[in-house]
Tab-separated table of C-alpha atoms in Angstrom:
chain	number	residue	atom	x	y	z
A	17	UNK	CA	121.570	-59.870	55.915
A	18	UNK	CA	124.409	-61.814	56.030
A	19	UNK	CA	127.614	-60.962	58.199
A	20	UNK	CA	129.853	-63.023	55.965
A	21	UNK	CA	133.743	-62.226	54.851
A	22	UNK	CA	132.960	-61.816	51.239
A	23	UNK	CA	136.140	-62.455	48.297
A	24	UNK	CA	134.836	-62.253	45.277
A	25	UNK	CA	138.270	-62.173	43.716
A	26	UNK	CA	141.325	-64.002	43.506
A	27	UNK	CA	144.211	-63.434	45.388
A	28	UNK	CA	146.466	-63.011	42.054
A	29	UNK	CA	143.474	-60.633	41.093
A	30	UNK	CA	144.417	-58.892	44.310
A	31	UNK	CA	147.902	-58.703	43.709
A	32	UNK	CA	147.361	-57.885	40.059
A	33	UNK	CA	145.686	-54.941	41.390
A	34	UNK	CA	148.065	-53.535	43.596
A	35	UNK	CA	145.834	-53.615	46.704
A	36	UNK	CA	147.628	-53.018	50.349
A	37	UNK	CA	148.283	-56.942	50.256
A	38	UNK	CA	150.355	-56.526	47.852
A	39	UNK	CA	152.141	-53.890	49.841
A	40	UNK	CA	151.750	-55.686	53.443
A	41	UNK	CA	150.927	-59.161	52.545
A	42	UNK	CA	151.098	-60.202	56.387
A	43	UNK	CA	148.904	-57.854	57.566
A	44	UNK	CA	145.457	-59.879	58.633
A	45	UNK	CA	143.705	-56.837	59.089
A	46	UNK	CA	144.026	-56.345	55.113
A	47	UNK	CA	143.316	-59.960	54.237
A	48	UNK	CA	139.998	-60.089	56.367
A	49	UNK	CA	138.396	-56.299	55.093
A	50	UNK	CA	139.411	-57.944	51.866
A	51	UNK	CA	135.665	-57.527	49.668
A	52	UNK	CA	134.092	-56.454	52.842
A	53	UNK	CA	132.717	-57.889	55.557
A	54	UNK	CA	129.157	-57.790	54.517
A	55	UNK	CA	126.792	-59.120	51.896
A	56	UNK	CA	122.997	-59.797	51.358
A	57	UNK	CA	121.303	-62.721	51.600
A	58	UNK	CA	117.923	-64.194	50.633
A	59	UNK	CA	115.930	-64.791	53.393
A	60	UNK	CA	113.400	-67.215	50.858
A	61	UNK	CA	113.998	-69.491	47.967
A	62	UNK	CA	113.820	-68.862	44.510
A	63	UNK	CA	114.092	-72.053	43.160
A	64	UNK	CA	111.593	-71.705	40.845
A	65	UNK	CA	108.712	-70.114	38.716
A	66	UNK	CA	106.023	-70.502	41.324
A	67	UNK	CA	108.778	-69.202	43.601
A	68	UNK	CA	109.613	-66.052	41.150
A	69	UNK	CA	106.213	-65.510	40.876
A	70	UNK	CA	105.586	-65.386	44.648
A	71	UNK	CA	108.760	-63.449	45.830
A	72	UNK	CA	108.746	-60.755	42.809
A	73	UNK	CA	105.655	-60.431	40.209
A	74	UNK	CA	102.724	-60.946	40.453
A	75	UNK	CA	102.857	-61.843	43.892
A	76	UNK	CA	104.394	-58.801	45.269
A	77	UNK	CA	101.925	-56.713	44.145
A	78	UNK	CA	99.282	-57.921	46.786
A	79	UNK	CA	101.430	-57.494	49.679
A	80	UNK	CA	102.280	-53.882	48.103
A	81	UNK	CA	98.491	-53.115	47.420
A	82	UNK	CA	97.751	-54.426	50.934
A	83	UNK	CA	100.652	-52.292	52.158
A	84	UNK	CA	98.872	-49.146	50.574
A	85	UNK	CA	96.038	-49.410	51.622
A	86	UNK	CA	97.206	-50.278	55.743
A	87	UNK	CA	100.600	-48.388	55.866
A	88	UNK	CA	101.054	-50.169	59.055
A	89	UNK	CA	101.933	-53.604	57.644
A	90	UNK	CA	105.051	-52.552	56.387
A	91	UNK	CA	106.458	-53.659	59.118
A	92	UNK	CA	105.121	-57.138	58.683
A	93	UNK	CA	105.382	-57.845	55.208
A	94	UNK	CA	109.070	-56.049	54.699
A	95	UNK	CA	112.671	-56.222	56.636
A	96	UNK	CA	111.558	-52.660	57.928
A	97	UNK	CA	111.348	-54.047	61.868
A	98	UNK	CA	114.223	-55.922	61.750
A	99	UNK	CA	117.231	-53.248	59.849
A	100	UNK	CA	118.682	-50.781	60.992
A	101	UNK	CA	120.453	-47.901	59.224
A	102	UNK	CA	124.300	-46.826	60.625
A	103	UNK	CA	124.603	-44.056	59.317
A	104	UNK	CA	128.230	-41.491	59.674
A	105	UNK	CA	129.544	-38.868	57.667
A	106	UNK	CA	132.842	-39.482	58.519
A	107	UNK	CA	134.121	-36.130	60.373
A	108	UNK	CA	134.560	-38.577	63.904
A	109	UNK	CA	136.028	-42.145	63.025
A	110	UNK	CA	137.574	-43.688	65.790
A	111	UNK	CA	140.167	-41.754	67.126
A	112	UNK	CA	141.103	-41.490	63.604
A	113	UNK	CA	138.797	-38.208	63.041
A	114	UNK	CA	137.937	-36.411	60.118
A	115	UNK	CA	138.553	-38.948	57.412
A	116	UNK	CA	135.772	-39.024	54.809
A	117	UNK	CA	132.873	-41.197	54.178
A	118	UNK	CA	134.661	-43.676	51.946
A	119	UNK	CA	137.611	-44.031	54.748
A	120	UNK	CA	134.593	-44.189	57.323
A	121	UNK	CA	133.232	-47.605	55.690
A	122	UNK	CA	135.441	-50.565	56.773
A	123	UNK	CA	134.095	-48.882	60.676
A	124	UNK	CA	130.266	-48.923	59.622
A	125	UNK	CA	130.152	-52.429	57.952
A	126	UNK	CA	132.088	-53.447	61.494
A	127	UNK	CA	129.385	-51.847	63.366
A	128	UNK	CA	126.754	-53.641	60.928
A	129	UNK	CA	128.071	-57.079	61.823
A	130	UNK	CA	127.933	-56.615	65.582
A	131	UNK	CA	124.832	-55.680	65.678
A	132	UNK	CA	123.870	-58.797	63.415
A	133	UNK	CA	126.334	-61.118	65.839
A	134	UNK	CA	125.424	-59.778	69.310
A	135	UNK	CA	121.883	-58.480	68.662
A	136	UNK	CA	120.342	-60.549	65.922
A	137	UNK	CA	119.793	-56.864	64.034
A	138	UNK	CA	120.462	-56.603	60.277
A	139	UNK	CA	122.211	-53.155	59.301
A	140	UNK	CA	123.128	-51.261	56.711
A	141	UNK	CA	126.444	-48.889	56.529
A	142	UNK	CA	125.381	-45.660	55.079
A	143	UNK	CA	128.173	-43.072	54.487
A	144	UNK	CA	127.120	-39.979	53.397
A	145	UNK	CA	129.050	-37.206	51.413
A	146	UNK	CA	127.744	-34.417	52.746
A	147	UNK	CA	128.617	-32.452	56.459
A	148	UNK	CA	126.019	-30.111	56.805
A	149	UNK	CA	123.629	-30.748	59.463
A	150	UNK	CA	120.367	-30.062	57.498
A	151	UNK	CA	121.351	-31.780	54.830
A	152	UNK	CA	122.370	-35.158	56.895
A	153	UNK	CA	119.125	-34.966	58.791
A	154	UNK	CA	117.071	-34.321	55.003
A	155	UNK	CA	118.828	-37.319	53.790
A	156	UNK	CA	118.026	-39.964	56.430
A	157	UNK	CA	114.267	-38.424	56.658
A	158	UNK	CA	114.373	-39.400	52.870
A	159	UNK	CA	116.020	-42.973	53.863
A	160	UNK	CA	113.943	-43.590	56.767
A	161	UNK	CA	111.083	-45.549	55.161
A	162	UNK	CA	113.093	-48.503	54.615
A	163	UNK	CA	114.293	-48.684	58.132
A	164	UNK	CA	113.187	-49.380	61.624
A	165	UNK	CA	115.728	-47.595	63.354
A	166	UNK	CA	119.029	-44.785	62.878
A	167	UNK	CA	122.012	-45.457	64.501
A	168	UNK	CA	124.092	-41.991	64.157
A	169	UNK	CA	127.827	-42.599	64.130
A	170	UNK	CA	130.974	-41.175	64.365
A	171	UNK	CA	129.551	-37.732	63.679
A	172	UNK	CA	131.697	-35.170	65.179
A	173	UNK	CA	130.329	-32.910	68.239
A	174	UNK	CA	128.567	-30.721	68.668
A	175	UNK	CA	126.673	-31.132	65.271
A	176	UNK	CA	125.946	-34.682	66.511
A	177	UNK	CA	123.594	-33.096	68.850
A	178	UNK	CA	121.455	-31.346	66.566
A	179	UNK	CA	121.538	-34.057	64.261
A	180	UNK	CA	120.433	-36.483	66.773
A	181	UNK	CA	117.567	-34.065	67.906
A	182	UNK	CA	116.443	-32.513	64.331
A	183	UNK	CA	116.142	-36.116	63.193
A	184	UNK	CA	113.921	-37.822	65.817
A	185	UNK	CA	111.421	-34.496	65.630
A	186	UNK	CA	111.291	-35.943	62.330
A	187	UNK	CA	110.631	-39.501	61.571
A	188	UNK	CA	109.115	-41.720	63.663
A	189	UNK	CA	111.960	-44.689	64.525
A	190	UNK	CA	114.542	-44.862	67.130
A	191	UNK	CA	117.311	-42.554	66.256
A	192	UNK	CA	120.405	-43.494	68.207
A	193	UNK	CA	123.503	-41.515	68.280
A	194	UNK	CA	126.080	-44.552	69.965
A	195	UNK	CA	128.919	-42.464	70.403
A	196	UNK	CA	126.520	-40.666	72.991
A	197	UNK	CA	124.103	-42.957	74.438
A	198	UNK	CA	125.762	-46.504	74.058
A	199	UNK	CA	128.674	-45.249	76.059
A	200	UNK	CA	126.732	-43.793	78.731
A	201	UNK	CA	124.598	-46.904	79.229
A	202	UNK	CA	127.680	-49.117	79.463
A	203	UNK	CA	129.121	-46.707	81.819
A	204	UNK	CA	126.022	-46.316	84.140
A	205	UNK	CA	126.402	-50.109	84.586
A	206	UNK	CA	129.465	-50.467	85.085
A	207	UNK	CA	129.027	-47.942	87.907
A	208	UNK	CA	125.744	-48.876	89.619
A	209	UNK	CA	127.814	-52.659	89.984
A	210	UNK	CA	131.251	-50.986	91.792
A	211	UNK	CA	129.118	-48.939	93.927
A	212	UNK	CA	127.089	-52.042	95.120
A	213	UNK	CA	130.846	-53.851	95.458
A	214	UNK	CA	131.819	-51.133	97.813
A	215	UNK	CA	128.522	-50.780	99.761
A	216	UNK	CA	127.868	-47.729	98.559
A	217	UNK	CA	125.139	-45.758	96.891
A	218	UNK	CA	125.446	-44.070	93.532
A	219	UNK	CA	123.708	-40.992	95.436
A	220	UNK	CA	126.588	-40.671	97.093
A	221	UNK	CA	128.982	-40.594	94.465
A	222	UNK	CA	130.943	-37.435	93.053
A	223	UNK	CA	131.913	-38.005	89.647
A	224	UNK	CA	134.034	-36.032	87.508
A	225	UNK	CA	134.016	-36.404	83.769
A	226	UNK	CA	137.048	-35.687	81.394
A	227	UNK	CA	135.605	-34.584	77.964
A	228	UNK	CA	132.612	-32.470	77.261
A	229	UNK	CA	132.033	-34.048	73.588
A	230	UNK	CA	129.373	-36.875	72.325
A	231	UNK	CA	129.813	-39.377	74.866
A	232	UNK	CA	131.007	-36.939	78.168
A	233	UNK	CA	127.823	-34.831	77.900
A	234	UNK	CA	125.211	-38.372	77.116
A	235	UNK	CA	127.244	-39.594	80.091
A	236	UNK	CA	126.728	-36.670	82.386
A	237	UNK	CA	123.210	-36.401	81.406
A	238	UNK	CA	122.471	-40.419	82.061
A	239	UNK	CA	124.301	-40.124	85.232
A	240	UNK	CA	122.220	-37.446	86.666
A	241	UNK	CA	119.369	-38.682	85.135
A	242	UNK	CA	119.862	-42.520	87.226
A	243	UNK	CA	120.392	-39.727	90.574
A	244	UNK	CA	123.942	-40.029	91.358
A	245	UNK	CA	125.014	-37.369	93.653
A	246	UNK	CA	126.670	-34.707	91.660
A	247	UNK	CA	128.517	-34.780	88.190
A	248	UNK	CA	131.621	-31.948	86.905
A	249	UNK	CA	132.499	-32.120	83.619
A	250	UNK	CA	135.873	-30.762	82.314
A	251	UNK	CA	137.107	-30.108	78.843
A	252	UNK	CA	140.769	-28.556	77.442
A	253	UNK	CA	139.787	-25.189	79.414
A	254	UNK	CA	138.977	-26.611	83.005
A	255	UNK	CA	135.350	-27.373	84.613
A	256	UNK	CA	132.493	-26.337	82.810
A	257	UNK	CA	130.952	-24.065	84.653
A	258	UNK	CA	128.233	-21.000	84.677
A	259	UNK	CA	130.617	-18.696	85.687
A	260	UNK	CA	132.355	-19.462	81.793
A	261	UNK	CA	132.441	-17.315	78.987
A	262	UNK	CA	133.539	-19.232	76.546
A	263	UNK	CA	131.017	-22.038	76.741
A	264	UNK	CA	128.974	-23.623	73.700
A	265	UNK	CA	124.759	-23.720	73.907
A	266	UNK	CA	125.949	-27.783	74.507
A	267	UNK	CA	127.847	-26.601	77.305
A	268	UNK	CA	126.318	-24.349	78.434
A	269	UNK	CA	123.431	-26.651	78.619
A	270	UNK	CA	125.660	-29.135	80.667
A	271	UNK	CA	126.682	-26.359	82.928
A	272	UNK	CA	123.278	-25.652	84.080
A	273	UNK	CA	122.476	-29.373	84.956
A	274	UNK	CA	126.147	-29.975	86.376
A	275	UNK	CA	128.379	-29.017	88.716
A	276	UNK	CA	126.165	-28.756	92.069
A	277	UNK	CA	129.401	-27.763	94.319
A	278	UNK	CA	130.412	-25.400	92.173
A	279	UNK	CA	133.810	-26.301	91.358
A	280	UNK	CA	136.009	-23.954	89.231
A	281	UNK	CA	139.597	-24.359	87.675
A	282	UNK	CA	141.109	-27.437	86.022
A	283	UNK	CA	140.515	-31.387	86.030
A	284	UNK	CA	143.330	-31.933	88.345
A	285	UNK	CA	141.282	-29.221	90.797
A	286	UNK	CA	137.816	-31.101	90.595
A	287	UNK	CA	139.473	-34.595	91.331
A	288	UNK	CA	140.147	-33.592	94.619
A	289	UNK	CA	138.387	-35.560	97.021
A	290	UNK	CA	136.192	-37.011	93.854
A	291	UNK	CA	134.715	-40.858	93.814
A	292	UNK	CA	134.924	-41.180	90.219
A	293	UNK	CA	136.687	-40.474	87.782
A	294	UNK	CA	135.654	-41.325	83.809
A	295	UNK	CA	137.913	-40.492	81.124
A	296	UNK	CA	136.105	-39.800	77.617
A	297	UNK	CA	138.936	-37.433	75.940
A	298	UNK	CA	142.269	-38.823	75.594
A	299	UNK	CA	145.412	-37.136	77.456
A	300	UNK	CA	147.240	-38.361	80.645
A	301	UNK	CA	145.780	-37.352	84.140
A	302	UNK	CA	149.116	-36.734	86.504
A	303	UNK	CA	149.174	-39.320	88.832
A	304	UNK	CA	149.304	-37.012	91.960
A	305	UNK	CA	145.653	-35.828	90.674
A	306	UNK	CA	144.806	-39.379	90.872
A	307	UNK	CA	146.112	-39.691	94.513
A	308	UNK	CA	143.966	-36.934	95.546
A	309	UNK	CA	140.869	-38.801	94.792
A	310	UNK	CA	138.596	-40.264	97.808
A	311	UNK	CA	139.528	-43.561	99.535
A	312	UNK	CA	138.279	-46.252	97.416
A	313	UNK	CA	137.815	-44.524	94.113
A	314	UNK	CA	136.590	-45.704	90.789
A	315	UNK	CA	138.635	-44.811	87.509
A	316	UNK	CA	137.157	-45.263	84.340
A	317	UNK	CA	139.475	-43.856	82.031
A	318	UNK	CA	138.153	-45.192	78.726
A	319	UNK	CA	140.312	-43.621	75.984
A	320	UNK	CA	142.059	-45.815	73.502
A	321	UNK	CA	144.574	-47.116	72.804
A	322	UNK	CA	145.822	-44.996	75.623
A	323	UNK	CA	143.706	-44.435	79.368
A	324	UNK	CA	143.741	-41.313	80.437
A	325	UNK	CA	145.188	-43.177	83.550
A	326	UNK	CA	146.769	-46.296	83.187
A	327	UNK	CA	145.438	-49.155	85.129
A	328	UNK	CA	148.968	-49.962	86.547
A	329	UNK	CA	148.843	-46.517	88.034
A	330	UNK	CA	144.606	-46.381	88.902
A	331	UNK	CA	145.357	-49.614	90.861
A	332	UNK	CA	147.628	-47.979	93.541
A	333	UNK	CA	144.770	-45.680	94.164
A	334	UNK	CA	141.128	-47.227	93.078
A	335	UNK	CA	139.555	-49.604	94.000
A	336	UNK	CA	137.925	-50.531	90.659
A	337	UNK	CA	139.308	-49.353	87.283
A	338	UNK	CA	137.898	-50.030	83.930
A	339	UNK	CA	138.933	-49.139	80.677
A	340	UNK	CA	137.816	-49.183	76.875
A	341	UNK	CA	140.537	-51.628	76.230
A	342	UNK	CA	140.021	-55.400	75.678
A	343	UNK	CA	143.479	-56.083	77.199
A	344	UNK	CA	142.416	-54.773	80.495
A	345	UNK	CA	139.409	-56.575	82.951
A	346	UNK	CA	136.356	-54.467	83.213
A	347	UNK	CA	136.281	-53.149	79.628
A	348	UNK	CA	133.470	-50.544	78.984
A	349	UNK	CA	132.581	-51.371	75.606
A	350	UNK	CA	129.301	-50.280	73.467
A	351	UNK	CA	128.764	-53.122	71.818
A	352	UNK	CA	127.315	-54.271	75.271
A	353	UNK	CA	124.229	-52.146	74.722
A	354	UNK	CA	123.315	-50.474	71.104
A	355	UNK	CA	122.294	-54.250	69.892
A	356	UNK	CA	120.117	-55.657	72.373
A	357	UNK	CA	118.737	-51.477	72.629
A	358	UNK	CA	117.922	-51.810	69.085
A	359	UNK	CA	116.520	-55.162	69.512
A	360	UNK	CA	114.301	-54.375	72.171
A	361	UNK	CA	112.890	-51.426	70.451
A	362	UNK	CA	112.897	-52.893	67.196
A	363	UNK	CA	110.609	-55.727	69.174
A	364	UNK	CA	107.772	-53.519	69.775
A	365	UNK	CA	108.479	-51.031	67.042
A	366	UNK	CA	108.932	-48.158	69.257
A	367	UNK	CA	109.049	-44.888	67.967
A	368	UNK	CA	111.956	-43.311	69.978
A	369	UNK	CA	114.309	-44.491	72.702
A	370	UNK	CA	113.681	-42.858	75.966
A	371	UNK	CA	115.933	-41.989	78.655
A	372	UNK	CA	114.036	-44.611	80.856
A	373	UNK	CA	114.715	-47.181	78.386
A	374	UNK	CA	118.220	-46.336	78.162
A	375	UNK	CA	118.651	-46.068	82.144
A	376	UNK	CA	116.603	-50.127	81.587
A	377	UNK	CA	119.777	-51.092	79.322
A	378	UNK	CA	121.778	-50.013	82.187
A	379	UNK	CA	119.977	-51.693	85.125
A	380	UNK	CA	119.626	-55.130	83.177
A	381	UNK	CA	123.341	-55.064	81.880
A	382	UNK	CA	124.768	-54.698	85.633
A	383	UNK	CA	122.231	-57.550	86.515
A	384	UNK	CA	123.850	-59.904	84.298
A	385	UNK	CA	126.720	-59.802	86.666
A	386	UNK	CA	124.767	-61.399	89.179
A	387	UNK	CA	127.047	-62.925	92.323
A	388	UNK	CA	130.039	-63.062	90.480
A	389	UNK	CA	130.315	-58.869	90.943
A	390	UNK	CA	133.644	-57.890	91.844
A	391	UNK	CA	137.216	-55.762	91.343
A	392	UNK	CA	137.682	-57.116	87.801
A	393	UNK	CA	133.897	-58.240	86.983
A	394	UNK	CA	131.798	-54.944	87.191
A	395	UNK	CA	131.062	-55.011	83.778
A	396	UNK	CA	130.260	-58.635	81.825
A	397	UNK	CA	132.196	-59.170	78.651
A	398	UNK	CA	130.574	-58.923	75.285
A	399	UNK	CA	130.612	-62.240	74.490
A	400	UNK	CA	128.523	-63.184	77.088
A	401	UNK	CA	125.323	-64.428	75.594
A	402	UNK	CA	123.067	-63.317	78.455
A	403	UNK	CA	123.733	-59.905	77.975
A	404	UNK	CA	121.992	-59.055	74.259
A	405	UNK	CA	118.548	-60.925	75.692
A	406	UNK	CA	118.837	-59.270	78.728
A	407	UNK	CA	119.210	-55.777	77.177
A	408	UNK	CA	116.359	-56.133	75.001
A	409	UNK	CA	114.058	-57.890	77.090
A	410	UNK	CA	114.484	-54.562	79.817
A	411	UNK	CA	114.116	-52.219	76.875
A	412	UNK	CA	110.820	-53.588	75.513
A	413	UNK	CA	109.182	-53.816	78.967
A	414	UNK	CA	110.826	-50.148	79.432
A	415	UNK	CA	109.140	-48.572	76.273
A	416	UNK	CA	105.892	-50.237	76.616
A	417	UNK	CA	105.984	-48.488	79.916
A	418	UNK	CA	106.735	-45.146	78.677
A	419	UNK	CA	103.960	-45.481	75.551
A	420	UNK	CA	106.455	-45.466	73.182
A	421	UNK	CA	105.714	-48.938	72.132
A	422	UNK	CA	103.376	-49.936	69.089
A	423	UNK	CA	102.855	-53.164	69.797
């Protein structure tokens, strides 16, 4: 598949039309989503008869007999290990949030490109119409036999989780949900590199967590998971904690994995003497709540366009602060790890991704950092073309490991 800016019309078409250049002409943003950003593209010639004849009938039918007969060489004789299906119903786009599937599709043909650009994956945008869980997960099931992998995105929390989990009981590919996972890796990273800048262990760390949604809860899980010290996790009500009766089975869930000192009350209460601090929920932490953080924090406050803290205000008290922002050094961006992730698995058609090989994503993106770790380098930038090689190289090795791996 091609990631290619496709205008298959005029511009006096376009203005004939009244599309939004017509009503913002100098907006680029317009100009470029113009078409789409996508199309297909032959990957073989058909120049020809003898080409016809190879590529579509009568040709075809041997590799599809052969394909019968050995289901397994599918995946040698079709795109199926090299696509990948992004799939959203639109209830969670951007910070933009319950929008629809058609509004949803300029964001899923962006995430198709970048995986094609940074991971050498083809995807397809797939917006469904539909918000039910069981009838999302029936869909893709359906879908899944043209596909080596699902990449679930910008599905709204908590259904996310079931969705996630329903589907992977159910086919037999990686299913992905990037608002979760892809964040967490990039955060673990980013993390494991400013504790080794500061001499420090991530054992020793105390994090606290602003957001108990898709990516707080994949983050809280990861973290504990690579064995830092001891995670909180705070939504709109305070910590989550056992002692709650308000809590979701999600949060509950996080609550019983969480939370080790056994903080109660708000965010601003389980900052207090914390080492860490990673935004995932929008909002404005006080600065005083920021000051009461341990001597040489970390503040990750990844909301956007707006950090939960700004860096002009994390710097009087951290000492390293990242954000989701490309502006700002340190940015913790996804598109560090769902391509080389899907790459890797893709590689030796693995049937799931593991925890382990998410927790390898992590380990070989801080690597890539190397000797240049520092302040404003925790974290490479996504145009860094070690990083996609890296990624998949460690997530291979990682499911082979963990029998995952078919090959």
């Amino acid at each position: 598949m091609a990631a290619e800016i496709v205008n298959p019309r005029s511009d006096n078409q376009a203005d004939q039309d009244g599309g939004p250049e017509a009503h913002d002409p100098f907006d680029p943003a317009f100009a470029l989503h113009r078409g789409g950003k996508m199309a297909v593209q032959a990957t073989v010639p058909v120049r020809d008869k003898d080409d016809l004849s190879l590529a579509y009938t009568p040709g075809v039918a041997r590799v599809c007999t052969a394909i019968a007969e050995r289901p397994e060489l599918v995946h040698d004789y079709t795109w199926k290990s090299s696509v990948v299906a992004v799939v959203t119903d639109g209830t969670a786009v951007l910070g933009l949030g319950d929008i629809g599937p058609e509004a949803s599709l300029p964001v899923m043909e962006g995430k198709a490109i970048l995986f094609k650009q940074f991971g050498g994956v083809d995807a397809v945008p797939i917006a469904l119409d539909c918000t039910d869980v069981d009838e999302i997960v029936d869909t893709v099931v359906r879908l899944a036999p043209s596909f080596g992998g699902v990449n679930l995105e910008d599905i709204s929390a908590p259904r996310c989780f079931e969705i996630e989990r329903k589907l992977q009981e159910r086919v037999d590919i990686p299913v992905f949900h990037d608002d979760q996972h892809g964040t967490a890796v990039v955060t673990l990273a980013a993390l494991r590199n400013a504790a080794k800048l500061t001499g420090r262990s991530i054992g020793e760390l105390r994090v606290v967590i602003s957001g108990a949604g898709a990516a707080g809860v994949a983050i809280a899980k990861m973290l504990i998971e690579a064995g830092i010290g001891d995670v909180a996790v705070a939504d709109r009500k305070g910590v989550v904690s056992q002692d709650r009766g308000d809590l979701t089975p999600v949060k509950r869930e996080v609550a019983s994995f969480t939370n080790k000192a056994g903080i109660t009350g708000s965010l601003e209460d389980a900052l207090a003497g914390a080492d860490v601090f990673v935004g995932v929920s929008g909002g404005t932490v006080p600065e005083a709540a920021v000051a009461s953080m341990a001597e040489g924090a970390f503040v990750f406050a990844m909301a956007n366009p707006n950090p939960e803290v700004h860096p002009d205000v994390a710097h009087k008290y951290a000492s390293v602060v990242a954000t989701g922002r490309s502006d700002f050094p340190n940015q913790i961006n996804n598109v560090l790890a769902f391509p080389g992730i899907f790459a890797g698995a893709l590689q030796v058609r693995a049937s799931r991704i593991t925890e382990g090989m998410k927790i390898a994503a992590a380990e070989a993106l801080a690597a890539v950092v190397g000797d240049d770790l520092a302040a404003d380098y925790v974290i490479p930038s996504p145009f860094d073309e070690r990083v996609a090689p890296a990624v998949t190289a460690a997530v291979a090795a990682a499911a082979r490991a963990e029998g995952v791996a078919r090959r």
